[in-house]
Tab-separated table of C-alpha atoms in Angstrom:
chain	number	residue	atom	x	y	z
A	202	UNK	CA	5.455	13.984	-10.511
A	203	UNK	CA	9.100	12.298	-10.872
A	204	UNK	CA	10.629	11.912	-7.605
A	205	UNK	CA	14.315	11.581	-7.781
A	206	UNK	CA	16.725	10.249	-4.827
A	207	UNK	CA	19.262	12.380	-6.397
A	208	UNK	CA	18.476	15.432	-8.876
A	209	UNK	CA	22.014	15.522	-10.489
A	210	UNK	CA	21.477	11.417	-11.401
A	211	UNK	CA	18.149	11.823	-12.267
A	212	UNK	CA	18.527	14.438	-14.818
A	213	UNK	CA	21.137	12.764	-16.434
A	214	UNK	CA	19.068	9.398	-16.577
A	215	UNK	CA	15.706	11.616	-17.171
A	216	UNK	CA	17.769	12.979	-20.346
A	217	UNK	CA	18.464	9.684	-22.064
A	218	UNK	CA	15.072	8.524	-22.929
A	219	UNK	CA	12.139	10.021	-24.175
A	220	UNK	CA	9.511	9.156	-21.526
A	221	UNK	CA	7.188	11.575	-19.567
A	222	UNK	CA	7.508	11.037	-16.169
A	223	UNK	CA	10.569	8.865	-14.795
A	224	UNK	CA	10.446	7.435	-10.987
A	225	UNK	CA	14.183	7.319	-10.169
A	226	UNK	CA	15.885	5.316	-7.368
A	227	UNK	CA	12.476	5.437	-5.319
A	228	UNK	CA	12.386	3.931	-1.863
A	229	UNK	CA	10.810	0.349	-1.158
A	230	UNK	CA	8.085	2.180	0.845
A	231	UNK	CA	7.081	4.545	-2.030
A	232	UNK	CA	6.868	1.925	-4.736
A	233	UNK	CA	4.752	-0.305	-2.197
A	234	UNK	CA	2.480	3.273	-1.764
A	235	UNK	CA	2.333	3.274	-5.721
A	236	UNK	CA	1.685	-0.330	-6.253
A	237	UNK	CA	-1.202	-0.364	-3.850
A	238	UNK	CA	-2.493	2.662	-5.313
A	239	UNK	CA	-2.513	1.440	-8.825
A	240	UNK	CA	-4.758	-1.241	-7.408
A	241	UNK	CA	-2.058	-4.039	-8.371
A	242	UNK	CA	-1.134	-5.498	-5.037
A	243	UNK	CA	-2.129	-5.654	-1.460
A	244	UNK	CA	-0.586	-6.205	1.881
A	245	UNK	CA	-0.341	-9.472	3.741
A	246	UNK	CA	-0.741	-9.533	7.679
A	247	UNK	CA	2.816	-8.898	7.951
A	248	UNK	CA	3.368	-5.525	5.440
A	249	UNK	CA	4.739	-7.114	2.629
A	250	UNK	CA	3.208	-6.367	-0.927
A	251	UNK	CA	1.524	-9.019	-2.636
A	252	UNK	CA	1.223	-9.342	-6.372
A	253	UNK	CA	0.369	-11.266	-9.352
A	254	UNK	CA	2.349	-11.667	-12.180
A	255	UNK	CA	-0.424	-12.458	-14.444
A	256	UNK	CA	-0.056	-14.921	-17.271
A	257	UNK	CA	3.352	-16.213	-16.554
A	258	UNK	CA	4.138	-17.097	-13.090
A	259	UNK	CA	7.676	-19.074	-13.692
A	260	UNK	CA	10.816	-18.340	-16.429
A	261	UNK	CA	9.879	-19.610	-19.661
A	262	UNK	CA	13.309	-20.933	-21.265
A	263	UNK	CA	11.975	-21.513	-24.646
A	264	UNK	CA	11.159	-18.000	-24.840
A	265	UNK	CA	14.845	-16.689	-24.158
A	266	UNK	CA	17.049	-15.643	-27.168
A	267	UNK	CA	20.375	-14.153	-27.223
A	268	UNK	CA	21.635	-12.363	-30.519
A	269	UNK	CA	23.969	-14.353	-32.851
A	270	UNK	CA	26.122	-11.671	-34.227
A	271	UNK	CA	30.228	-11.126	-34.277
A	272	UNK	CA	30.324	-11.276	-30.668
A	273	UNK	CA	28.410	-14.191	-29.649
A	274	UNK	CA	28.711	-16.527	-33.051
A	275	UNK	CA	31.582	-18.313	-32.008
A	276	UNK	CA	31.255	-18.293	-28.415
A	277	UNK	CA	28.117	-19.517	-27.307
A	278	UNK	CA	27.105	-23.165	-27.522
A	279	UNK	CA	24.244	-22.935	-29.245
A	280	UNK	CA	21.204	-25.194	-28.898
A	281	UNK	CA	17.817	-25.759	-27.074
A	282	UNK	CA	18.630	-23.205	-24.193
A	283	UNK	CA	20.914	-20.870	-25.617
A	284	UNK	CA	18.640	-20.234	-28.717
A	285	UNK	CA	20.164	-17.547	-31.127
A	286	UNK	CA	18.254	-15.029	-32.713
A	287	UNK	CA	18.935	-12.300	-35.889
A	288	UNK	CA	20.376	-8.953	-34.391
A	289	UNK	CA	17.308	-7.449	-36.590
A	290	UNK	CA	14.872	-8.495	-33.978
A	291	UNK	CA	16.269	-7.046	-31.156
A	292	UNK	CA	17.174	-3.602	-32.642
A	293	UNK	CA	13.394	-3.672	-33.701
A	294	UNK	CA	11.706	-4.954	-30.529
A	295	UNK	CA	14.264	-2.186	-28.576
A	296	UNK	CA	12.650	0.237	-30.733
A	297	UNK	CA	9.237	-0.739	-30.164
A	298	UNK	CA	9.464	-1.147	-26.507
A	299	UNK	CA	11.115	2.377	-26.001
A	300	UNK	CA	7.971	3.929	-27.870
A	301	UNK	CA	6.074	1.325	-25.845
A	302	UNK	CA	7.264	3.253	-22.611
A	303	UNK	CA	7.804	6.408	-24.098
A	304	UNK	CA	3.749	6.229	-24.416
A	305	UNK	CA	2.994	5.480	-20.983
A	306	UNK	CA	2.068	8.352	-18.144
A	307	UNK	CA	4.614	7.384	-15.785
A	308	UNK	CA	7.987	4.925	-16.087
A	309	UNK	CA	10.593	3.856	-13.065
A	310	UNK	CA	14.122	4.110	-13.522
A	311	UNK	CA	16.636	1.927	-10.944
A	312	UNK	CA	20.400	1.970	-11.227
A	313	UNK	CA	22.126	-0.777	-9.335
A	314	UNK	CA	25.320	-3.236	-9.620
A	315	UNK	CA	25.593	-6.953	-9.966
A	316	UNK	CA	28.759	-8.341	-8.041
A	317	UNK	CA	29.983	-8.133	-4.292
A	318	UNK	CA	33.266	-8.243	-5.717
A	319	UNK	CA	34.791	-4.791	-6.955
A	320	UNK	CA	36.651	-6.224	-9.039
A	321	UNK	CA	33.940	-7.911	-11.169
A	322	UNK	CA	31.219	-5.315	-10.536
A	323	UNK	CA	28.902	-4.758	-13.437
A	324	UNK	CA	26.691	-1.383	-13.412
A	325	UNK	CA	22.931	-1.868	-14.622
A	326	UNK	CA	20.005	0.248	-15.104
A	327	UNK	CA	16.871	-1.008	-15.107
A	328	UNK	CA	13.382	0.759	-17.026
A	329	UNK	CA	10.556	-1.095	-15.414
A	330	UNK	CA	6.751	-0.646	-16.890
A	331	UNK	CA	5.357	-0.517	-12.861
A	332	UNK	CA	6.831	0.022	-9.626
A	333	UNK	CA	6.745	-3.645	-8.097
A	334	UNK	CA	8.855	-4.908	-10.907
A	335	UNK	CA	11.487	-1.580	-10.040
A	336	UNK	CA	10.839	-2.942	-5.952
A	337	UNK	CA	11.872	-6.543	-7.760
A	338	UNK	CA	14.912	-4.676	-8.775
A	339	UNK	CA	15.940	-2.518	-5.568
A	340	UNK	CA	15.748	-6.131	-3.664
A	341	UNK	CA	17.395	-8.288	-5.709
A	342	UNK	CA	20.437	-6.244	-7.409
A	343	UNK	CA	22.975	-4.417	-5.435
A	344	UNK	CA	22.284	-1.189	-4.065
A	345	UNK	CA	24.507	1.867	-4.782
A	346	UNK	CA	25.239	4.243	-1.962
A	347	UNK	CA	23.525	7.561	-3.263
A	348	UNK	CA	27.314	9.415	-3.496
A	349	UNK	CA	27.521	7.172	-6.005
A	350	UNK	CA	24.905	8.217	-8.178
A	351	UNK	CA	26.226	11.391	-9.699
A	352	UNK	CA	28.931	9.451	-11.821
A	353	UNK	CA	26.974	6.141	-12.192
A	354	UNK	CA	27.830	4.720	-15.490
A	355	UNK	CA	25.984	1.818	-16.693
A	356	UNK	CA	27.188	-0.818	-18.367
A	357	UNK	CA	23.982	-3.237	-19.107
A	358	UNK	CA	20.297	-2.006	-19.666
A	359	UNK	CA	17.214	-3.919	-18.651
A	360	UNK	CA	14.028	-2.574	-20.480
A	361	UNK	CA	11.123	-4.702	-19.084
A	362	UNK	CA	7.493	-4.267	-20.005
A	363	UNK	CA	4.960	-6.623	-18.988
A	364	UNK	CA	2.173	-5.068	-21.445
A	365	UNK	CA	4.454	-4.945	-24.385
A	366	UNK	CA	3.643	-8.218	-26.693
A	367	UNK	CA	5.633	-9.185	-29.678
A	368	UNK	CA	4.043	-10.097	-32.860
A	369	UNK	CA	5.696	-13.135	-33.410
A	370	UNK	CA	5.188	-13.116	-37.391
A	371	UNK	CA	7.177	-9.853	-37.007
A	372	UNK	CA	9.753	-9.992	-34.358
A	373	UNK	CA	11.412	-13.336	-34.449
A	374	UNK	CA	9.946	-14.486	-31.175
A	375	UNK	CA	8.252	-17.921	-30.417
A	376	UNK	CA	5.242	-16.207	-28.519
A	377	UNK	CA	3.978	-12.887	-27.589
A	378	UNK	CA	6.382	-13.082	-24.618
A	379	UNK	CA	10.308	-12.906	-24.933
A	380	UNK	CA	13.486	-12.335	-22.792
A	381	UNK	CA	15.890	-11.451	-25.569
A	382	UNK	CA	19.645	-10.473	-24.529
A	383	UNK	CA	22.198	-8.475	-26.915
A	384	UNK	CA	26.166	-8.593	-25.773
A	385	UNK	CA	27.126	-5.823	-28.355
A	386	UNK	CA	24.449	-3.831	-27.122
A	387	UNK	CA	24.368	-4.801	-24.063
A	388	UNK	CA	21.017	-4.781	-23.222
A	389	UNK	CA	18.384	-7.295	-21.995
A	390	UNK	CA	14.642	-6.982	-23.403
A	391	UNK	CA	11.723	-8.564	-21.415
A	392	UNK	CA	8.176	-7.993	-22.680
A	393	UNK	CA	4.911	-9.986	-22.470
A	394	UNK	CA	5.733	-11.638	-19.029
A	395	UNK	CA	5.398	-10.043	-15.590
A	396	UNK	CA	7.521	-12.865	-14.071
A	397	UNK	CA	10.042	-10.395	-12.062
A	398	UNK	CA	12.197	-13.641	-12.179
A	399	UNK	CA	13.626	-12.881	-16.142
A	400	UNK	CA	15.232	-9.989	-14.908
A	401	UNK	CA	17.453	-11.693	-12.231
A	402	UNK	CA	17.574	-14.389	-14.628
A	403	UNK	CA	18.965	-12.508	-17.545
A	404	UNK	CA	21.774	-10.963	-15.460
A	405	UNK	CA	22.872	-14.582	-14.249
A	406	UNK	CA	23.032	-15.162	-18.417
A	407	UNK	CA	24.697	-12.413	-18.864
A	408	UNK	CA	27.737	-13.307	-16.006
A	409	UNK	CA	27.742	-16.790	-17.111
A	410	UNK	CA	29.082	-15.295	-20.339
A	411	UNK	CA	31.464	-12.884	-18.989
A	412	UNK	CA	32.875	-13.632	-15.949
A	413	UNK	CA	34.393	-17.465	-17.400
A	414	UNK	CA	35.319	-16.278	-20.963
A	415	UNK	CA	36.526	-12.656	-19.626
A	416	UNK	CA	38.140	-13.136	-16.407
A	417	UNK	CA	38.394	-16.920	-15.838
A	418	UNK	CA	36.105	-16.664	-12.691
A	419	UNK	CA	33.635	-19.783	-12.574
A	420	UNK	CA	29.803	-18.678	-12.252
A	421	UNK	CA	27.749	-20.453	-10.408
A	422	UNK	CA	23.965	-21.376	-9.494
A	423	UNK	CA	24.740	-22.170	-5.796
A	424	UNK	CA	24.013	-20.637	-2.215
A	425	UNK	CA	26.423	-20.041	0.082
A	426	UNK	CA	27.046	-19.598	3.790
A	427	UNK	CA	30.215	-18.980	6.109
A	428	UNK	CA	30.561	-20.844	9.505
A	429	UNK	CA	32.173	-19.000	12.593
A	430	UNK	CA	35.465	-20.066	11.918
A	431	UNK	CA	35.449	-18.584	8.513
A	432	UNK	CA	34.567	-22.308	6.804
A	433	UNK	CA	32.772	-21.567	3.413
A	434	UNK	CA	29.837	-24.114	2.450
A	435	UNK	CA	28.509	-24.073	-1.100
A	436	UNK	CA	24.968	-25.577	-2.566
A	437	UNK	CA	24.205	-26.388	-5.773
A	438	UNK	CA	20.929	-27.323	-7.181
A	439	UNK	CA	18.202	-25.970	-9.691
A	440	UNK	CA	15.727	-23.873	-8.103
A	441	UNK	CA	13.287	-25.680	-5.556
A	442	UNK	CA	15.712	-27.978	-4.270
A	443	UNK	CA	16.731	-26.264	-1.445
A	444	UNK	CA	19.603	-23.611	-1.943
A	445	UNK	CA	17.979	-20.774	-0.722
A	446	UNK	CA	16.608	-22.891	2.806
A	447	UNK	CA	20.036	-24.607	3.559
A	448	UNK	CA	22.172	-21.384	3.103
A	449	UNK	CA	19.650	-19.376	5.550
A	450	UNK	CA	21.010	-21.102	8.691
A	451	UNK	CA	20.690	-18.875	11.623
A	452	UNK	CA	23.846	-20.703	13.164
A	453	UNK	CA	25.787	-19.565	9.423
A	454	UNK	CA	26.343	-16.215	7.755
A	455	UNK	CA	24.383	-15.688	4.468
A	456	UNK	CA	26.739	-14.911	1.611
A	457	UNK	CA	23.674	-15.597	-0.667
A	458	UNK	CA	21.210	-17.845	-2.253
A	459	UNK	CA	21.498	-18.300	-5.648
A	460	UNK	CA	23.997	-17.083	-7.883
A	461	UNK	CA	27.953	-17.196	-7.078
A	462	UNK	CA	31.172	-16.467	-8.880
A	463	UNK	CA	34.256	-18.455	-7.533
A	464	UNK	CA	37.998	-16.795	-8.239
A	465	UNK	CA	41.195	-17.809	-7.342
A	466	UNK	CA	40.973	-16.345	-3.308
A	467	UNK	CA	37.046	-16.593	-3.066
A	468	UNK	CA	33.466	-17.089	-3.552
A	469	UNK	CA	31.198	-13.690	-3.798
A	470	UNK	CA	27.505	-12.901	-4.453
A	471	UNK	CA	26.148	-11.878	-7.682
A	472	UNK	CA	23.223	-10.422	-6.129
A	473	UNK	CA	21.914	-7.880	-3.227
A	474	UNK	CA	19.017	-10.168	-2.600
A	475	UNK	CA	16.890	-13.350	-2.168
A	476	UNK	CA	14.230	-14.876	-4.118
A	477	UNK	CA	12.844	-17.963	-1.924
A	478	UNK	CA	10.032	-20.158	-2.838
A	479	UNK	CA	7.298	-19.997	-0.345
A	480	UNK	CA	5.354	-23.695	-1.337
A	481	UNK	CA	4.749	-25.036	2.305
A	482	UNK	CA	6.718	-22.366	4.182
A	483	UNK	CA	6.771	-22.795	8.106
A	484	UNK	CA	8.384	-20.686	10.934
A	485	UNK	CA	9.566	-23.839	12.647
A	486	UNK	CA	11.772	-25.160	9.215
A	487	UNK	CA	12.658	-22.079	7.596
A	488	UNK	CA	12.222	-19.076	10.502
A	489	UNK	CA	14.608	-16.658	8.767
A	490	UNK	CA	12.435	-16.784	5.743
A	491	UNK	CA	9.327	-16.691	7.052
A	492	UNK	CA	10.436	-13.525	9.016
A	493	UNK	CA	11.589	-11.810	5.983
A	494	UNK	CA	8.299	-11.282	4.836
A	495	UNK	CA	7.459	-8.052	6.215
A	496	UNK	CA	7.435	-4.217	4.912
A	497	UNK	CA	9.714	-3.823	1.843
A	498	UNK	CA	9.558	-7.728	1.014
A	499	UNK	CA	7.781	-8.250	-2.669
A	500	UNK	CA	5.349	-11.730	-2.204
A	501	UNK	CA	4.478	-13.559	-5.522
A	502	UNK	CA	1.505	-15.267	-6.706
A	503	UNK	CA	-0.039	-16.467	-3.304
A	504	UNK	CA	-3.164	-17.175	-1.802
A	505	UNK	CA	-4.719	-16.043	1.469
A	506	UNK	CA	-6.970	-17.821	3.625
A	507	UNK	CA	-10.563	-16.744	3.234
A	508	UNK	CA	-11.604	-13.505	4.765
A	509	UNK	CA	-7.755	-12.927	6.099
A	510	UNK	CA	-4.587	-11.429	5.077
A	511	UNK	CA	-2.879	-14.340	6.069
A	512	UNK	CA	-0.942	-16.345	3.451
A	513	UNK	CA	-1.838	-20.391	2.981
A	514	UNK	CA	1.520	-21.232	2.303
A	515	UNK	CA	0.425	-24.591	1.078
A	516	UNK	CA	-1.549	-23.225	-1.514
A	517	UNK	CA	-0.945	-23.942	-5.307
A	518	UNK	CA	-4.240	-22.417	-6.415
A	519	UNK	CA	-2.114	-20.235	-9.108
A	520	UNK	CA	1.324	-21.711	-8.909
A	521	UNK	CA	3.333	-23.886	-7.035
A	522	UNK	CA	6.215	-21.408	-7.749
A	523	UNK	CA	5.332	-18.871	-4.918
A	524	UNK	CA	8.082	-16.419	-4.341
A	525	UNK	CA	9.134	-13.830	-1.712
A	526	UNK	CA	12.124	-11.325	-2.676
A	527	UNK	CA	13.374	-9.655	0.027
A	528	UNK	CA	17.243	-7.606	0.354
A	529	UNK	CA	20.269	-9.851	1.780
A	530	UNK	CA	19.985	-7.588	5.470
A	531	UNK	CA	16.269	-9.029	5.884
A	532	UNK	CA	17.939	-12.292	7.010
A	533	UNK	CA	19.794	-11.649	10.464
A	534	UNK	CA	23.282	-12.866	9.872
A	535	UNK	CA	23.792	-11.964	6.705
A	536	UNK	CA	27.305	-11.323	5.497
A	537	UNK	CA	28.397	-8.089	4.669
A	538	UNK	CA	29.801	-7.692	2.321
A	539	UNK	CA	28.441	-10.808	0.687
A	540	UNK	CA	32.363	-12.241	-0.145
A	541	UNK	CA	33.535	-15.417	1.763
A	542	UNK	CA	36.645	-17.308	1.153
A	543	UNK	CA	37.483	-20.522	-0.843
A	544	UNK	CA	34.743	-22.993	-0.288
A	545	UNK	CA	35.432	-26.047	2.286
A	546	UNK	CA	32.408	-28.058	1.834
A	547	UNK	CA	30.562	-28.839	-1.199
A	548	UNK	CA	27.134	-29.794	-1.520
A	549	UNK	CA	25.202	-31.130	-4.768
A	550	UNK	CA	21.834	-31.094	-3.816
A	551	UNK	CA	19.689	-33.592	-5.859
A	552	UNK	CA	15.760	-33.397	-4.772
A	553	UNK	CA	15.648	-37.155	-6.267
A	554	UNK	CA	12.724	-38.601	-6.065
A	555	UNK	CA	14.079	-41.820	-7.594
A	556	UNK	CA	16.661	-43.016	-5.513
A	557	UNK	CA	19.759	-43.186	-7.518
A	558	UNK	CA	21.599	-41.937	-4.665
A	559	UNK	CA	21.607	-42.529	-0.842
A	560	UNK	CA	20.072	-39.293	0.964
A	561	UNK	CA	23.445	-38.132	1.705
A	562	UNK	CA	26.996	-39.342	-0.346
A	563	UNK	CA	30.129	-38.546	0.557
A	564	UNK	CA	31.613	-38.340	-2.702
A	565	UNK	CA	35.101	-38.608	-3.711
A	566	UNK	CA	37.185	-36.453	-5.825
A	567	UNK	CA	36.430	-37.950	-9.496
A	568	UNK	CA	32.672	-38.417	-8.272
A	569	UNK	CA	32.639	-35.631	-7.309
A	570	UNK	CA	34.355	-33.859	-10.626
A	571	UNK	CA	31.707	-36.721	-12.572
A	572	UNK	CA	28.405	-35.025	-10.884
A	573	UNK	CA	29.352	-32.003	-11.460
A	574	UNK	CA	30.093	-32.285	-15.165
A	575	UNK	CA	26.847	-33.904	-16.038
A	576	UNK	CA	24.837	-32.102	-13.656
A	577	UNK	CA	23.037	-34.707	-11.998
A	578	UNK	CA	19.668	-33.503	-9.964
A	579	UNK	CA	16.133	-33.169	-10.303
A	580	UNK	CA	13.855	-30.677	-12.006
A	581	UNK	CA	11.033	-29.898	-9.417
A	582	UNK	CA	7.314	-28.738	-10.444
A	583	UNK	CA	6.153	-25.266	-10.969
A	584	UNK	CA	9.741	-23.345	-11.136
A	585	UNK	CA	9.773	-23.191	-15.093
A	586	UNK	CA	7.139	-22.831	-17.339
A	587	UNK	CA	6.171	-26.562	-18.840
A	588	UNK	CA	8.114	-28.409	-15.960
A	589	UNK	CA	5.530	-31.123	-14.555
């Protein structure tokens, strides 16, 4: 039966959709229990929920689309990764997905927001087909107080249904899986894939458009932390190059591990959690991340040692892109709220296997500008579908 955190807010949410049972704003413990009862996950030896995302264990950039309409036609650089789709396909898929979810016995809904800076807060309503996807949304987005739920007004929606598959011949997609963003309808559709990272990167796409375009804020794929003297450092790099590891420094306060905005007076985190890679994780090298794997965390696509519930962090049996999501406060020295001053030090993490640069290079201002604009880095295997 529905189990609302806040009765007034639940009534408002449930009345907006034609779903049978709506589980609204459930706690991590309840979401974990529901996943275990459904047989979709198990606990490891430290009590974290472990699941398999199915066919997709990474994002699929070639199957991510942005609706090209009056809002976006002349404001987006359409190319091989900003892939346009006609609005009619979005409208058709949204109706199909809502009809699909309407036939399910249970649907999970969560209200959350992005951007730790109140000035740029973006309210999000997430609709999920299963409880562990809703747990990911709890971990990764910022969590409103219960007192805020009565008057919570979503500015954007995420509708995510891994079991719903598109028909490419009819729906304008490349394959059965898709992520589709409409800035006019302020909605992200995700179907045919259980990889949870599509949700966080969907909102990152939205903020990449809105913050520079509307607010003149630089949106950044970087981690950030702060020293005891208030000095802020940011770490740029693609997934797998070390952003999360370096930002989780026990001697510095964590601002965030992946997505930030930089305005004239501060840097602020977009998210409420971390999404860390687990391959070759060890307590000696990455103690903060290692100890964050506990009740409430969501572990994806890992393998266990034989006849045990102990994770084998070296295993690539399912994917190299093994992951864990957890709230920021699972890191002992996380900054609350996750906002810092203007960065004093900027690091570009190259993960360079070809020796183009020395292991550590201090760049002049023109060199730093050139490397930032050209985006020099390295793609690490396993993070995205098709990267080897």
